[in-house]
XYZ file of C-alpha atoms in Angstrom:
659
model
C 0.182 -0.273 0.129
C 0.993 3.503 -1.130
C 2.270 5.206 2.427
C 0.592 8.335 1.055
C -2.562 6.868 0.453
C -2.448 5.192 4.134
C -2.045 8.939 5.255
C -5.118 10.101 3.394
C -6.936 7.179 4.939
C -5.600 7.979 8.561
C -6.974 11.618 7.946
C -10.108 10.645 6.961
C -10.563 7.970 9.849
C -9.492 10.737 12.322
C -12.248 12.994 11.369
C -14.763 10.561 11.963
C -13.470 9.671 15.021
C -13.131 13.563 16.229
C -16.946 13.820 15.149
C -17.515 10.501 17.427
C -15.878 12.280 20.098
C -17.834 15.536 19.729
C -21.218 13.676 19.672
C -19.981 11.803 22.803
C -19.380 15.073 24.572
C -22.370 16.433 23.818
C -24.398 13.359 25.006
C -22.282 13.876 28.011
C -23.818 17.097 28.988
C -26.831 15.223 29.464
C -26.039 12.253 30.890
C -22.511 12.757 32.823
C -22.449 9.509 34.135
C -23.304 7.270 31.258
C -20.866 4.149 31.246
C -20.984 3.583 27.445
C -20.602 7.098 26.179
C -17.631 7.328 28.534
C -15.983 4.251 27.305
C -16.662 5.518 23.949
C -15.034 8.649 24.427
C -12.097 7.281 25.904
C -11.798 4.921 22.955
C -11.720 7.379 20.488
C -8.896 9.216 22.442
C -6.963 6.089 22.689
C -7.507 4.852 19.249
C -6.637 8.762 17.582
C -3.025 8.601 19.702
C -2.406 5.112 18.319
C -3.084 5.908 14.845
C -1.174 9.140 14.725
C 1.949 7.112 16.379
C 1.914 4.599 13.464
C 2.763 7.760 11.491
C 4.981 9.159 14.067
C 2.670 12.232 14.591
C 4.299 13.124 18.085
C 2.316 16.247 18.931
C -0.921 14.428 18.119
C 0.227 11.447 20.098
C 1.482 13.685 23.012
C -1.574 15.803 23.376
C -3.925 12.646 22.863
C -1.641 10.936 25.647
C -2.751 13.523 28.215
C -6.352 13.845 27.263
C -6.576 9.816 27.279
C -5.494 9.937 31.247
C -7.929 12.306 32.239
C -10.698 10.596 30.457
C -9.397 7.389 31.881
C -9.936 8.349 35.257
C -13.217 9.745 34.519
C -13.903 6.452 33.085
C -12.641 4.018 35.921
C -14.895 6.653 38.245
C -12.162 8.070 40.015
C -13.019 11.821 38.253
C -16.487 13.086 37.726
C -17.422 14.605 34.269
C -20.401 16.815 35.739
C -17.630 18.096 38.222
C -14.896 18.872 35.710
C -17.247 20.128 32.944
C -17.201 19.915 29.115
C -15.527 23.159 28.221
C -12.160 21.802 28.630
C -13.006 18.890 26.402
C -14.427 21.011 23.524
C -11.285 23.127 23.536
C -9.142 19.711 23.507
C -11.489 18.889 20.640
C -11.072 21.658 18.618
C -6.975 21.582 19.160
C -7.380 18.261 17.985
C -8.730 19.000 15.086
C -5.839 22.072 14.356
C -3.403 19.435 14.726
C -4.300 16.946 12.486
C -4.795 19.680 9.923
C -1.252 20.826 10.576
C -0.055 17.544 10.320
C -2.422 17.119 7.115
C -0.607 20.079 5.290
C 2.831 19.920 7.396
C 2.197 23.349 8.741
C 3.639 23.940 12.047
C 1.296 23.204 15.032
C 0.423 25.556 17.845
C 2.946 24.198 20.621
C 1.971 26.927 22.824
C -1.695 25.847 22.926
C -0.714 22.569 23.294
C 1.454 23.034 26.162
C -1.343 25.468 27.965
C -4.139 22.245 27.160
C -1.948 19.490 28.548
C -1.299 22.055 31.781
C -4.894 22.313 32.477
C -5.481 18.269 31.763
C -2.389 17.885 34.375
C -3.897 19.721 36.912
C -7.222 18.141 36.403
C -5.527 14.789 36.775
C -4.153 15.911 40.100
C -7.318 16.879 41.427
C -8.453 15.078 44.840
C -11.011 12.406 44.191
C -13.405 13.807 46.759
C -15.678 14.636 43.723
C -15.551 11.300 42.093
C -18.837 9.256 42.989
C -17.008 6.212 44.045
C -13.625 6.152 45.099
C -11.250 2.998 45.358
C -8.325 3.333 47.356
C -5.231 2.232 45.039
C -1.438 1.602 45.911
C 0.115 5.179 45.669
C -2.950 6.518 44.643
C -3.664 8.731 47.900
C -0.133 9.929 48.325
C -0.262 10.735 44.352
C 3.362 9.264 43.817
C 3.994 8.120 40.598
C 4.978 4.197 40.037
C 8.549 3.316 39.593
C 9.567 2.398 36.189
C 10.177 -1.527 35.825
C 12.275 -3.593 33.731
C 10.700 -6.135 30.763
C 11.753 -8.433 28.401
C 10.508 -7.460 25.023
C 10.113 -8.913 21.549
C 8.002 -8.136 18.495
C 7.436 -10.070 15.564
C 5.114 -8.127 13.093
C 2.417 -9.871 10.563
C 4.263 -10.100 7.516
C 1.802 -8.189 5.490
C 2.991 -4.926 7.574
C 3.847 -2.993 4.994
C 0.728 -3.893 2.356
C -1.025 -2.505 5.521
C 0.565 0.626 5.484
C 2.280 0.042 8.527
C 5.487 1.197 10.369
C 7.124 -1.672 12.349
C 9.353 0.600 13.466
C 6.888 2.664 15.141
C 6.074 0.632 18.045
C 9.819 1.010 19.030
C 9.330 4.823 18.819
C 6.493 4.704 21.050
C 8.330 2.712 23.566
C 11.511 4.993 23.622
C 9.076 7.997 23.907
C 7.391 6.427 26.933
C 10.340 4.477 28.484
C 13.508 3.460 27.750
C 15.292 0.775 25.479
C 17.988 -0.811 27.387
C 19.116 -3.610 24.551
C 17.568 -4.142 21.210
C 18.535 -6.857 18.905
C 17.070 -6.883 15.377
C 16.274 -10.691 14.616
C 17.017 -11.791 10.699
C 16.577 -15.338 10.988
C 13.679 -15.380 8.908
C 15.119 -12.918 6.786
C 18.108 -15.322 5.655
C 16.272 -18.157 5.425
C 13.954 -16.746 2.761
C 16.776 -15.145 1.044
C 18.281 -19.235 0.932
C 15.213 -20.371 -0.300
C 14.713 -17.980 -2.595
C 11.381 -17.165 -1.405
C 12.182 -13.204 -0.286
C 9.603 -10.720 -1.136
C 10.180 -7.146 -0.730
C 6.385 -6.014 0.197
C 6.665 -8.619 3.334
C 8.482 -8.115 6.449
C 10.658 -11.000 7.946
C 12.403 -9.108 10.703
C 11.635 -9.099 14.356
C 13.072 -7.407 17.507
C 13.675 -8.455 20.978
C 15.390 -6.571 23.925
C 15.216 -5.191 27.669
C 13.115 -1.905 27.909
C 12.179 -0.111 31.092
C 8.677 1.019 31.379
C 6.368 2.605 34.050
C 3.176 2.109 32.411
C 2.990 -1.583 30.193
C -0.537 -1.120 29.095
C 0.068 1.981 27.065
C 2.671 0.395 24.989
C 0.272 -3.164 24.895
C -2.662 -0.575 23.924
C -0.387 0.483 20.902
C -0.147 -2.944 19.142
C -3.754 -3.102 19.079
C -3.009 -1.196 15.633
C -0.813 -4.160 14.354
C -3.210 -7.417 13.445
C -1.908 -10.676 13.853
C 1.222 -9.456 15.706
C 3.601 -11.366 18.238
C 4.225 -9.276 21.354
C 5.675 -10.485 24.731
C 5.935 -7.849 26.996
C 6.893 -9.557 30.559
C 8.212 -8.227 33.935
C 11.810 -9.040 34.491
C 12.402 -11.384 37.647
C 16.065 -10.298 39.159
C 16.340 -14.041 40.785
C 16.150 -15.887 37.541
C 18.889 -18.193 37.097
C 21.083 -18.337 34.241
C 19.649 -21.492 33.152
C 15.830 -19.990 32.982
C 17.659 -17.108 30.580
C 18.677 -19.929 28.275
C 15.548 -21.626 28.390
C 14.013 -18.502 27.421
C 16.159 -17.701 24.404
C 14.962 -21.472 23.285
C 11.335 -20.430 23.438
C 11.877 -17.335 21.828
C 13.548 -18.742 19.137
C 10.721 -21.206 18.381
C 8.207 -18.545 18.698
C 10.113 -16.678 15.898
C 10.548 -19.902 13.841
C 6.636 -20.149 13.855
C 6.240 -16.635 12.553
C 4.829 -17.959 9.225
C 1.985 -19.658 10.969
C 0.109 -16.613 12.712
C -2.633 -17.193 14.826
C -6.178 -17.263 12.992
C -8.872 -15.342 14.291
C -12.019 -16.641 14.440
C -14.544 -15.808 11.455
C -16.966 -13.320 11.853
C -20.867 -14.024 11.327
C -21.978 -14.125 7.910
C -24.262 -11.377 8.743
C -21.812 -9.081 10.137
C -21.604 -5.511 8.284
C -18.531 -5.059 6.257
C -17.299 -1.552 5.092
C -14.592 -0.183 2.852
C -13.554 3.502 2.469
C -13.461 4.817 -0.957
C -12.473 8.206 -2.371
C -15.809 10.222 -3.315
C -14.359 11.262 -6.409
C -14.040 7.382 -7.180
C -17.887 7.385 -6.135
C -18.389 10.297 -8.443
C -16.753 8.988 -11.565
C -18.444 5.324 -11.068
C -22.099 7.561 -11.300
C -20.884 9.493 -13.928
C -19.718 6.338 -15.824
C -23.397 4.843 -14.855
C -24.874 7.803 -16.249
C -23.131 7.592 -19.569
C -23.894 4.184 -19.708
C -27.487 4.803 -19.298
C -27.532 7.488 -22.040
C -25.749 4.612 -24.327
C -28.032 2.112 -23.538
C -31.655 4.555 -24.745
C -29.408 5.281 -27.944
C -28.994 1.150 -28.594
C -32.808 0.353 -27.791
C -33.565 3.265 -30.034
C -31.613 1.557 -32.679
C -32.951 -1.693 -32.060
C -36.949 -0.678 -32.080
C -35.955 0.637 -35.544
C -34.469 -2.999 -36.475
C -37.485 -4.894 -35.364
C -35.681 -7.852 -34.615
C -37.273 -9.985 -31.453
C -34.531 -11.401 -30.138
C -32.164 -8.212 -30.133
C -35.148 -6.306 -28.510
C -35.240 -9.235 -25.938
C -31.238 -8.732 -25.402
C -31.866 -4.810 -25.307
C -34.540 -5.283 -22.698
C -32.497 -7.600 -20.485
C -29.595 -4.953 -20.892
C -31.746 -1.824 -20.059
C -32.984 -3.599 -16.766
C -29.036 -4.482 -15.981
C -28.272 -1.024 -16.363
C -31.158 0.034 -14.262
C -30.133 -2.041 -11.497
C -26.541 -0.678 -11.733
C -27.881 2.760 -11.698
C -29.815 2.508 -8.551
C -26.588 0.305 -6.668
C -24.319 3.061 -7.468
C -26.642 5.924 -6.235
C -27.256 3.976 -3.378
C -23.641 4.002 -2.555
C -23.801 8.035 -2.406
C -26.636 7.775 0.077
C -25.823 8.944 3.626
C -27.788 8.807 6.858
C -29.101 12.391 7.910
C -28.765 10.972 11.292
C -25.270 10.465 10.937
C -24.705 14.353 8.980
C -27.381 16.173 11.416
C -25.340 15.286 14.684
C -22.927 17.743 14.058
C -25.432 20.412 14.728
C -26.378 19.581 18.677
C -22.902 21.255 19.329
C -23.701 24.119 17.353
C -26.597 25.138 19.119
C -24.985 24.413 22.284
C -22.478 27.023 21.704
C -24.769 29.555 20.133
C -27.347 29.175 22.856
C -24.767 29.705 25.468
C -23.165 32.754 23.966
C -26.155 34.630 23.706
C -27.414 33.598 27.124
C -30.340 31.099 26.514
C -30.723 27.266 26.848
C -31.670 25.162 23.926
C -31.329 21.654 23.003
C -31.665 20.006 19.183
C -33.492 16.845 19.015
C -33.139 14.710 15.580
C -36.094 12.835 14.104
C -35.196 11.399 10.459
C -35.576 7.384 11.250
C -33.672 5.914 8.413
C -34.001 8.776 5.677
C -31.075 8.967 3.425
C -29.967 11.579 0.975
C -27.395 11.819 -1.661
C -23.559 12.640 -0.023
C -23.098 15.566 -2.443
C -26.557 16.908 -1.356
C -25.660 16.592 2.039
C -22.631 18.498 1.716
C -23.882 21.470 0.076
C -27.108 21.542 2.571
C -24.393 22.245 5.536
C -23.854 25.557 5.520
C -27.769 26.970 4.504
C -28.670 24.378 7.475
C -26.292 25.689 9.984
C -27.610 29.282 8.852
C -31.431 28.137 9.633
C -30.502 26.593 13.283
C -28.491 29.578 14.160
C -31.452 31.729 13.211
C -33.970 29.312 15.467
C -31.845 29.841 18.349
C -31.245 33.737 17.746
C -34.410 34.967 16.411
C -36.816 32.194 17.681
C -35.691 31.059 20.993
C -36.569 33.231 24.037
C -34.471 33.829 26.944
C -34.944 31.345 30.187
C -36.985 34.548 31.729
C -39.504 35.117 28.934
C -39.589 31.072 28.907
C -40.823 30.717 32.165
C -43.079 33.866 32.276
C -44.677 31.993 29.059
C -45.511 28.991 30.573
C -43.012 27.036 28.847
C -39.903 24.977 29.591
C -36.984 26.849 30.646
C -35.077 24.895 27.576
C -36.006 25.821 24.227
C -36.336 22.773 21.980
C -35.180 22.763 18.239
C -36.139 19.832 16.211
C -35.039 18.496 12.927
C -37.389 16.350 10.897
C -36.505 14.252 7.963
C -38.535 12.067 5.918
C -39.231 11.165 2.050
C -42.175 12.384 0.216
C -43.210 11.802 -3.360
C -39.272 11.397 -4.823
C -38.378 13.940 -2.567
C -36.892 14.606 0.725
C -38.436 17.080 3.374
C -36.109 18.261 5.888
C -38.329 20.134 8.625
C -36.363 22.885 11.554
C -39.374 23.270 14.391
C -38.660 25.211 17.214
C -41.180 26.218 20.270
C -39.806 29.864 20.561
C -41.835 32.931 19.730
C -42.399 32.287 15.702
C -42.139 34.441 13.003
C -43.276 37.968 14.125
C -45.463 39.156 11.240
C -45.888 42.692 12.450
C -42.101 43.192 12.875
C -41.507 41.577 9.149
C -44.117 43.950 7.737
C -43.102 47.174 9.321
C -39.019 46.522 8.369
C -40.728 45.474 4.466
C -42.284 49.259 4.807
C -39.229 50.484 5.880
C -37.049 49.397 3.029
C -40.148 50.116 0.308
C -40.557 46.790 -0.324
C -44.028 46.877 -0.151
C -46.832 49.967 -0.256
C -47.427 51.360 3.317
C -51.265 50.855 2.836
C -50.926 47.132 1.582
C -51.404 43.959 3.866
C -50.440 40.852 2.060
C -51.536 37.534 3.715
C -49.477 35.285 5.818
C -47.871 32.926 3.162
C -47.032 36.237 1.250
C -45.179 38.120 4.479
C -43.304 35.357 4.997
C -41.815 35.276 1.427
C -40.003 38.934 2.627
C -37.596 37.663 4.778
C -35.862 35.625 1.875
C -35.346 39.238 -0.129
C -31.752 40.179 0.016
C -30.498 42.558 2.710
C -33.678 42.020 4.898
C -32.735 41.160 8.492
C -35.421 41.527 11.763
C -31.952 42.092 13.950
C -32.158 45.590 15.570
C -28.362 45.250 16.481
C -25.227 43.825 14.693
C -23.902 40.794 15.923
C -21.230 37.847 15.000
C -24.598 36.304 14.693
C -26.780 38.381 12.781
C -27.831 41.752 11.590
C -25.414 42.217 8.799
C -28.382 41.140 6.020
C -26.391 38.293 4.699
C -29.518 36.105 5.654
C -32.114 34.199 4.121
C -31.554 35.068 0.442
C -28.281 33.294 0.362
C -30.050 30.098 2.068
C -32.360 29.975 -0.618
C -30.317 30.492 -3.514
C -28.035 27.570 -2.174
C -31.229 25.341 -1.876
C -32.516 26.452 -5.115
C -28.981 25.352 -6.737
C -29.810 21.882 -5.316
C -33.572 22.137 -7.272
C -35.158 22.266 -3.924
C -37.756 24.586 -2.158
C -37.501 26.499 1.173
C -40.539 27.875 2.844
C -41.399 29.262 6.290
C -44.576 28.846 8.550
C -45.541 29.841 12.196
C -46.351 26.372 13.426
C -49.727 25.608 14.528
C -48.599 24.528 17.862
C -46.359 27.638 18.818
C -43.137 28.329 17.251
C -41.741 28.419 13.823
C -41.438 25.607 11.073
C -38.981 26.200 8.143
C -39.311 23.195 5.427
C -37.018 22.323 2.670
C -37.719 20.060 0.378
C -34.623 18.529 -1.813
C -34.170 15.799 -4.950
C -32.971 12.114 -3.782
C -30.384 12.960 -6.035
C -28.868 15.437 -8.534
C -27.304 12.654 -10.881
C -29.984 10.618 -12.522
C -33.692 10.178 -12.232
C -36.809 8.109 -13.375
C -38.253 10.371 -15.800
C -42.015 10.234 -18.177
C -41.199 11.772 -21.525
C -43.610 14.058 -23.216
C -43.614 16.136 -26.497
C -45.027 19.435 -26.791
C -44.860 21.016 -30.534
C -41.752 20.009 -32.053
C -39.738 19.173 -28.628
C -39.396 16.892 -26.075
C -39.873 17.218 -22.038
C -39.096 15.362 -19.049
C -41.322 15.332 -16.084
C -39.847 13.472 -12.751
C -41.934 10.174 -12.754
C -42.520 10.517 -8.970
C -44.658 13.636 -9.331
C -46.738 11.889 -12.154
C -50.117 11.317 -10.906
C -51.851 9.959 -13.979
C -52.499 10.809 -17.698
C -55.720 11.138 -19.557
C -56.910 12.078 -22.692
C -57.931 15.662 -22.957
C -61.163 14.331 -24.778
C -61.774 12.305 -21.914
C -65.468 12.689 -20.490
C -64.202 12.890 -16.954
C -62.778 16.189 -17.590
C -64.910 19.238 -17.368
C -62.931 22.059 -19.100
C -62.764 25.914 -17.704
C -60.830 28.908 -18.724
C -57.625 28.010 -16.979
C -58.623 24.880 -14.793
C -60.243 21.428 -15.072
C -62.532 19.432 -13.085
C -61.593 15.794 -12.905
C -63.437 13.414 -10.255
C -65.397 16.338 -8.315
C -61.454 17.963 -8.162
C -60.860 21.419 -9.680
C -57.269 21.558 -10.705
C -54.985 24.441 -12.538
C -54.423 23.855 -15.767
C -51.489 24.520 -17.765
C -51.002 24.558 -21.655
C -47.367 23.700 -21.647
C -47.755 24.624 -25.746
C -48.816 28.038 -24.957
C -46.092 28.410 -21.486
C -43.066 27.509 -23.984
C -44.380 29.492 -26.978
C -44.164 26.416 -28.945
C -44.988 26.175 -32.531
C -47.931 23.965 -33.393
C -47.190 20.153 -33.528
C -50.356 19.701 -35.916
C -51.626 16.756 -33.752
C -55.329 16.602 -33.474
C -54.925 14.860 -30.209
C -53.966 16.076 -26.722
C -53.125 14.619 -23.314
C -53.467 15.928 -19.871
C -50.672 14.960 -17.241
C -51.807 15.084 -13.657
C -48.747 15.956 -11.473
C -48.710 16.777 -8.041
C -45.946 18.186 -5.483
C -46.051 19.252 -1.898
C -49.526 18.661 -1.571
C -50.631 21.141 -4.649
C -51.752 19.456 -8.114
C -52.276 20.727 -11.522
C -52.962 19.177 -15.089
C -50.394 19.922 -17.784
C -51.860 19.592 -21.380
C -49.457 18.017 -23.660
C -49.320 16.795 -27.288
C -47.645 13.734 -26.906
C -47.222 10.876 -24.166
C -43.872 9.012 -25.011
C -43.458 6.881 -21.942
C -40.721 6.236 -19.197
C -37.467 7.475 -19.810
C -33.991 7.282 -17.273
C -32.842 10.804 -17.323
C -29.390 11.957 -16.606
C -29.674 15.238 -15.372
C -27.259 17.528 -16.668
C -27.061 21.092 -15.253
C -27.951 23.850 -17.453
C -25.154 26.675 -18.149
C -25.473 29.950 -16.405
C -26.575 31.575 -19.149
C -30.070 29.619 -19.218
C -30.131 29.060 -15.042
C -32.965 31.481 -14.563
C -35.151 29.824 -17.407
C -38.610 29.578 -16.006
C -40.332 26.312 -15.914
C -36.586 23.928 -16.563
C -34.243 22.783 -13.996
C -31.869 20.970 -16.014
C -31.743 18.812 -19.236
C -30.957 15.582 -20.653
C -29.775 13.419 -23.422
C -32.293 11.404 -25.264
C -31.124 8.173 -27.314
C -31.256 9.773 -30.575
C -28.792 12.205 -29.387
C -31.301 14.807 -29.040
C -31.565 17.569 -25.830
C -34.640 16.919 -23.910
C -35.182 20.027 -20.641
C -36.396 18.667 -17.553
C -39.468 20.586 -16.113
C -39.217 22.523 -12.939
C -42.643 21.041 -11.799
C -42.816 23.035 -8.589
C -42.472 26.389 -10.403
C -44.806 25.486 -12.845
C -47.361 24.391 -10.353
C -46.861 27.498 -8.630
C -47.467 29.619 -11.875
C -50.333 27.866 -12.266
C -52.276 28.328 -9.547
C -51.230 32.019 -9.262
C -52.811 32.411 -12.716
C -56.063 30.357 -11.588
C -56.338 32.914 -8.840
C -55.808 35.831 -10.781
C -58.221 34.953 -13.203
């Protein structure tokens, strides 16, 4: 394995571990005595220390060692997390991230900050144990004396594939020298010489072993480090000065026998068949795979078009079979990029905590996403807009503790992130139990900025669209969090770039509600192909409810609406909307579409059937083109535009109400 690639894997895993550490700290603020969370927090610090040691990132190892010592005391009940507080650990978390970034980029680390935090951790480790819930008397613990170092016999036989795993077999020796003293060390080359003599030497494998005498204060620190070397044979035994010389000779013999058996490492028990298995893959490779599948979908559509013209039955069956396999490959490749929203949203718990503390409020974040998943690219682009909305909820929505108590509310405000699937989309709702959107204040500011007439009072839904205008802010003072006029307009633009929608509401149960609707993926969709005039268009299949003949007796036609089975629907003739030339067809069809609880009837010239659409973004020149939000390539090589169904629904509804 290439060492640089192994480093990239380390930094990726370190990022996940630091996020897990942050999640544990947030949980401990609510339940500081949870043994499972305390153990998980210790494991993350321990794993980070060991992994960093493999790559000889000494600054990270030293810092994590100091943090691990305090976490070990808390885990073992010798210190209390509630008594120490979480602030110091959050500062350590932030500094750990900066150390990781310094190691990744090769830039100098903030040593002064490291020393300061290690000093604080050391003071915490030396605190009296009176604050702990239970105290176990241990030799030397009461006096605080450090244990005396002891001499150990040491041997280390790394696994043959240590280089292929991206590990450095000398890293454990450096760790021993860092935490103790190497008194004597011998490199065993018997296996190397035997492999050379037999012509079986392979440079990608390790044939060396080491043995010697070391002096250590804490044996477990070193043994824990070897956990990162799978199938390694390690001996670390305390020496007895009373041993006879013949015992030493016997030990030497046993050691040679152990080295001779190095080619047969112990086999760990097989994992259960149903155990989940994971592999870390660079997202660029996944994006490349999805793009390649998209091109395959287009090529498959072209082949199906040619086969249909030939009329060969056997060839047609083969084409259909290949289309099914391409469809399955598409679903599987897109599924690889789907990530659970519960994991993606966990990072906001700390944001809520810190923002509330900064402005003197109390708030907590609840995440209710179930098993909802979303494309990783969408989640990454949604991160900043969602953080902005959560910050607004804490800053503008949640009241102070005194206000909430006076209003009969719990003193701690609640912000809830809810996510669920609906008609081919993912809906993300941000709710809070605060004061809600203050309509009068929004109207006053809009009038002051001449955004609306002073005598005109729009409906509530229209008022709640005003905060999305550029420069609009309800903050009375400028702070780090708000008041600079860079607000919901940026959020709206970011979400529209994801082909999504955002709306504001006052929750019926009190507080505010922000609803975001997003497509499941930005890559490939199931579409329904239609013809309008001489052009082809694609409607997302999940939004199509039914198709009927325009001359059906079930339809009762009005000026801008149709009545279908006692339901009046806004009607939109797409040839008129897009100003398409007449197709010459005497027969038209109606496609009933629906989105976010709204429905409309699109009048089209011809129904062409289902179609897998590979979404191609429009250039900036056409990005504001009304009625469309993307394009795709047909099997014939022609371009078909993808309809912006939500935008067309709003246009049809507004035109009907105006009439």
